[in-house]
């Protein structure tokens, strides 16, 4: 079983920030949190990863709580093209069901 | 360009026939993976390999077989023993180690009629 828990679906208005949560309460000290997204009928695409500190790249920001038991992926200005399934995994090859994000006009 | 190539993109087979899906990577990654995805569902791990000539069963290996004779190649055979083989199949690869971003191919659609 996947080591993470995510809500099955979320909606977000276009242009607003999308905040996608992930719980990983059993994470161990040297395990990284990874986020991927999958647009329909394509292979998942890497977005960002982190260990303890918050991370930001051109696609998104990753906020990891101090106890590392949860994290939030932030898409700062969501567009219609961000509609996808987002997966959070912890140093593992197993993906759960992810969160289906729908960005609405 | 570096990446993972899956072929064919679309494949139709009659029930009872074995079919082999190809996966090739030129990223020099040690680890390779096969996943199955059914409509509206997440990815389920079929097999993985961390080194040439060795592979491990994932969560749904029954009815599937793999080989890893070369580092860059990890073909998946869907056998007639797989009860419901129609699905989207994804191949992936990654370096080994603590930090192991997984890179995916574009997938293969298998329809068994």
Tab-separated table of C-alpha atoms in Angstrom:
chain	number	residue	atom	x	y	z
A	1	UNK	CA	0.000	0.000	0.000
A	2	UNK	CA	1.062	3.567	-0.648
A	3	UNK	CA	2.522	5.410	2.314
A	4	UNK	CA	0.500	8.553	1.587
A	5	UNK	CA	-3.102	9.724	1.852
A	6	UNK	CA	-4.642	12.319	-0.452
A	7	UNK	CA	-8.183	13.601	-0.991
A	8	UNK	CA	-9.726	11.985	-4.082
A	9	UNK	CA	-10.717	15.233	-5.750
A	10	UNK	CA	-10.503	19.008	-5.514
A	11	UNK	CA	-11.689	21.978	-7.518
A	12	UNK	CA	-9.931	25.276	-8.022
A	13	UNK	CA	-10.868	28.485	-9.823
A	14	UNK	CA	-8.646	29.514	-12.704
A	15	UNK	CA	-6.047	32.052	-11.611
A	16	UNK	CA	-6.312	31.135	-7.943
A	17	UNK	CA	-3.816	29.095	-5.968
A	18	UNK	CA	-4.418	25.359	-5.809
A	19	UNK	CA	-3.334	23.810	-2.517
A	20	UNK	CA	-3.149	20.027	-2.625
A	21	UNK	CA	-2.606	18.263	0.720
A	22	UNK	CA	-0.868	14.971	1.403
A	23	UNK	CA	-0.508	13.028	4.638
A	24	UNK	CA	2.548	10.847	5.144
A	25	UNK	CA	2.538	10.186	8.867
A	26	UNK	CA	4.871	7.157	8.670
A	27	UNK	CA	7.622	8.930	6.767
A	28	UNK	CA	11.111	8.167	8.018
A	29	UNK	CA	14.002	10.550	8.441
A	30	UNK	CA	15.727	10.112	5.105
A	31	UNK	CA	12.671	9.708	2.892
A	32	UNK	CA	11.834	12.372	0.354
A	33	UNK	CA	8.356	13.530	-0.587
A	34	UNK	CA	7.752	13.533	-4.348
A	35	UNK	CA	4.913	15.014	-6.343
A	36	UNK	CA	3.905	13.992	-9.850
A	37	UNK	CA	0.980	14.841	-12.044
A	38	UNK	CA	-0.750	12.906	-14.768
A	39	UNK	CA	-2.723	14.510	-17.519
A	40	UNK	CA	-5.284	12.176	-19.017
A	41	UNK	CA	-3.808	9.232	-20.932
A	42	UNK	CA	-0.217	10.374	-20.557
A	43	UNK	CA	2.639	9.203	-18.369
A	44	UNK	CA	2.953	10.979	-15.011
A	45	UNK	CA	5.325	13.922	-14.935
A	46	UNK	CA	7.626	14.850	-12.064
A	47	UNK	CA	6.798	18.169	-10.411
A	48	UNK	CA	8.899	18.659	-7.298
A	49	UNK	CA	10.405	16.888	-4.310
A	50	UNK	CA	11.646	17.803	-0.845
A	51	UNK	CA	13.063	16.424	2.376
A	52	UNK	CA	12.494	18.975	5.139
A	53	UNK	CA	12.703	22.469	3.748
A	54	UNK	CA	10.139	24.130	1.573
A	55	UNK	CA	10.973	23.946	-2.092
A	56	UNK	CA	9.990	26.000	-5.116
A	57	UNK	CA	10.564	25.567	-8.810
A	58	UNK	CA	9.034	26.930	-11.979
A	59	UNK	CA	6.048	24.623	-11.682
A	60	UNK	CA	5.069	24.659	-8.027
A	61	UNK	CA	5.965	25.093	-4.375
A	62	UNK	CA	6.167	22.345	-1.795
A	63	UNK	CA	5.500	23.061	1.857
A	64	UNK	CA	6.480	20.317	4.313
A	65	UNK	CA	5.375	20.541	7.931
A	66	UNK	CA	8.019	20.657	10.613
A	67	UNK	CA	7.181	17.140	11.818
A	68	UNK	CA	7.266	16.007	8.152
A	69	UNK	CA	3.993	14.135	8.536
A	70	UNK	CA	2.235	16.119	5.859
A	71	UNK	CA	2.908	18.373	2.921
A	72	UNK	CA	1.097	20.705	0.547
A	73	UNK	CA	1.720	21.220	-3.126
A	74	UNK	CA	0.908	24.741	-4.215
A	75	UNK	CA	0.203	25.752	-7.789
A	76	UNK	CA	0.259	29.539	-7.352
A	77	UNK	CA	-1.895	30.566	-10.305
A	78	UNK	CA	-3.790	27.552	-11.561
A	79	UNK	CA	-4.671	27.374	-15.246
A	80	UNK	CA	-7.053	25.070	-17.098
A	81	UNK	CA	-4.014	23.081	-18.222
A	82	UNK	CA	-3.278	22.189	-14.593
A	83	UNK	CA	-6.351	19.948	-14.563
A	84	UNK	CA	-4.814	16.551	-13.846
A	85	UNK	CA	-4.363	13.834	-11.244
A	86	UNK	CA	-1.679	14.731	-8.705
A	87	UNK	CA	0.236	12.016	-6.899
A	88	UNK	CA	2.202	12.398	-3.695
A	89	UNK	CA	4.627	9.562	-2.923
A	90	UNK	CA	7.281	9.008	-0.312
A	91	UNK	CA	10.506	7.497	-1.618
A	92	UNK	CA	8.532	4.641	-3.013
A	93	UNK	CA	7.627	3.162	-6.341
A	94	UNK	CA	3.993	2.751	-5.360
A	95	UNK	CA	1.464	5.399	-6.284
A	96	UNK	CA	-1.914	5.712	-4.652
A	97	UNK	CA	-5.026	7.012	-6.368
A	98	UNK	CA	-3.877	10.632	-6.165
A	99	UNK	CA	-6.020	13.789	-6.157
A	100	UNK	CA	-7.976	14.690	-9.253
A	101	UNK	CA	-7.690	18.486	-9.527
A	102	UNK	CA	-10.192	20.250	-11.735
A	103	UNK	CA	-9.450	23.878	-12.562
A	104	UNK	CA	-12.631	25.706	-13.519
A	105	UNK	CA	-12.956	28.922	-15.537
B	1	UNK	CA	16.725	13.003	-26.731
B	2	UNK	CA	16.913	11.038	-23.504
B	3	UNK	CA	13.806	9.279	-22.387
B	4	UNK	CA	11.667	6.207	-22.225
B	5	UNK	CA	10.111	4.720	-25.316
B	6	UNK	CA	7.140	2.412	-25.114
B	7	UNK	CA	5.764	0.564	-28.083
B	8	UNK	CA	3.275	0.038	-29.467
B	9	UNK	CA	1.088	2.925	-28.344
B	10	UNK	CA	-2.096	0.984	-29.169
B	11	UNK	CA	-2.425	-2.771	-29.357
B	12	UNK	CA	-5.382	-5.032	-29.976
B	13	UNK	CA	-5.260	-8.737	-29.264
B	14	UNK	CA	-7.650	-11.626	-29.156
B	15	UNK	CA	-8.405	-13.270	-25.869
B	16	UNK	CA	-6.023	-16.117	-25.113
B	17	UNK	CA	-3.043	-14.623	-26.920
B	18	UNK	CA	0.125	-13.515	-25.205
B	19	UNK	CA	1.311	-10.007	-26.000
B	20	UNK	CA	4.620	-8.279	-25.286
B	21	UNK	CA	4.929	-4.562	-24.612
B	22	UNK	CA	8.296	-2.992	-25.284
B	23	UNK	CA	10.050	-0.497	-23.020
B	24	UNK	CA	13.444	1.044	-23.771
B	25	UNK	CA	15.269	3.782	-21.875
B	26	UNK	CA	18.431	5.694	-22.701
B	27	UNK	CA	18.701	7.480	-19.349
B	28	UNK	CA	21.225	4.962	-17.998
B	29	UNK	CA	18.887	4.230	-15.094
B	30	UNK	CA	19.368	1.092	-13.047
B	31	UNK	CA	15.745	0.669	-11.969
B	32	UNK	CA	12.788	0.043	-14.252
B	33	UNK	CA	9.111	-0.453	-13.490
B	34	UNK	CA	5.844	-1.535	-15.042
B	35	UNK	CA	2.489	-0.181	-13.916
B	36	UNK	CA	-1.056	-0.883	-14.902
B	37	UNK	CA	-3.779	1.779	-14.885
B	38	UNK	CA	-7.475	1.125	-15.299
B	39	UNK	CA	-9.868	3.954	-16.256
B	40	UNK	CA	-10.267	6.461	-13.436
B	41	UNK	CA	-7.887	4.562	-11.188
B	42	UNK	CA	-4.369	5.089	-9.887
B	43	UNK	CA	-1.211	3.256	-10.920
B	44	UNK	CA	-0.650	-0.274	-9.719
B	45	UNK	CA	2.815	-1.801	-9.689
B	46	UNK	CA	3.211	-4.995	-11.743
B	47	UNK	CA	6.964	-5.699	-11.706
B	48	UNK	CA	10.156	-3.817	-11.040
B	49	UNK	CA	13.844	-4.402	-11.629
B	50	UNK	CA	16.788	-2.754	-9.935
B	51	UNK	CA	19.558	-4.513	-11.797
B	52	UNK	CA	20.100	-6.490	-14.961
B	53	UNK	CA	18.998	-10.126	-14.771
B	54	UNK	CA	16.963	-9.526	-11.631
B	55	UNK	CA	13.375	-8.410	-11.096
B	56	UNK	CA	10.741	-8.491	-8.374
B	57	UNK	CA	6.992	-8.923	-8.341
B	58	UNK	CA	4.934	-5.874	-7.548
B	59	UNK	CA	1.389	-5.841	-6.234
B	60	UNK	CA	-0.399	-7.356	-9.246
B	61	UNK	CA	2.144	-9.636	-10.949
B	62	UNK	CA	-0.185	-12.562	-11.641
B	63	UNK	CA	-0.650	-13.119	-15.362
B	64	UNK	CA	2.382	-11.036	-16.304
B	65	UNK	CA	6.043	-11.798	-16.947
B	66	UNK	CA	9.132	-9.657	-17.530
B	67	UNK	CA	12.793	-9.962	-18.416
B	68	UNK	CA	15.783	-7.674	-17.875
B	69	UNK	CA	18.552	-8.925	-20.110
B	70	UNK	CA	19.871	-5.442	-20.845
B	71	UNK	CA	19.996	-2.337	-18.675
B	72	UNK	CA	18.050	-0.283	-21.167
B	73	UNK	CA	15.246	-2.770	-21.872
B	74	UNK	CA	12.416	-4.148	-19.719
B	75	UNK	CA	9.720	-5.839	-21.822
B	76	UNK	CA	6.415	-6.893	-20.272
B	77	UNK	CA	4.487	-9.932	-21.485
B	78	UNK	CA	0.789	-10.061	-20.762
B	79	UNK	CA	-0.052	-13.741	-20.754
B	80	UNK	CA	-3.320	-15.493	-21.391
B	81	UNK	CA	-3.486	-16.142	-17.639
B	82	UNK	CA	-4.214	-12.460	-16.991
B	83	UNK	CA	-7.964	-12.408	-16.438
B	84	UNK	CA	-8.674	-8.834	-17.466
B	85	UNK	CA	-5.733	-7.491	-19.465
B	86	UNK	CA	-7.401	-4.522	-21.136
B	87	UNK	CA	-5.733	-1.487	-19.572
B	88	UNK	CA	-3.229	1.339	-19.952
B	89	UNK	CA	0.333	0.164	-19.246
B	90	UNK	CA	3.083	2.502	-18.128
B	91	UNK	CA	6.801	1.818	-18.064
B	92	UNK	CA	9.118	3.909	-15.910
B	93	UNK	CA	12.728	4.138	-14.832
B	94	UNK	CA	14.764	5.813	-12.120
B	95	UNK	CA	18.264	5.980	-10.710
B	96	UNK	CA	18.821	3.975	-7.561
B	97	UNK	CA	19.324	5.736	-4.268
B	98	UNK	CA	17.537	7.827	-1.707
B	99	UNK	CA	16.680	10.511	-4.216
B	100	UNK	CA	15.012	8.656	-7.069
B	101	UNK	CA	12.831	10.693	-9.375
B	102	UNK	CA	10.811	8.309	-11.538
B	103	UNK	CA	10.533	9.035	-15.244
B	104	UNK	CA	7.643	7.627	-17.237
B	105	UNK	CA	7.052	6.633	-20.803
B	106	UNK	CA	3.945	7.699	-22.666
B	107	UNK	CA	2.144	4.432	-22.081
B	108	UNK	CA	0.648	1.632	-24.134
B	109	UNK	CA	-3.059	0.957	-24.510
B	110	UNK	CA	-3.867	-2.743	-24.671
B	111	UNK	CA	-7.314	-3.881	-25.699
B	112	UNK	CA	-8.165	-7.558	-25.607
B	113	UNK	CA	-11.282	-8.611	-27.478
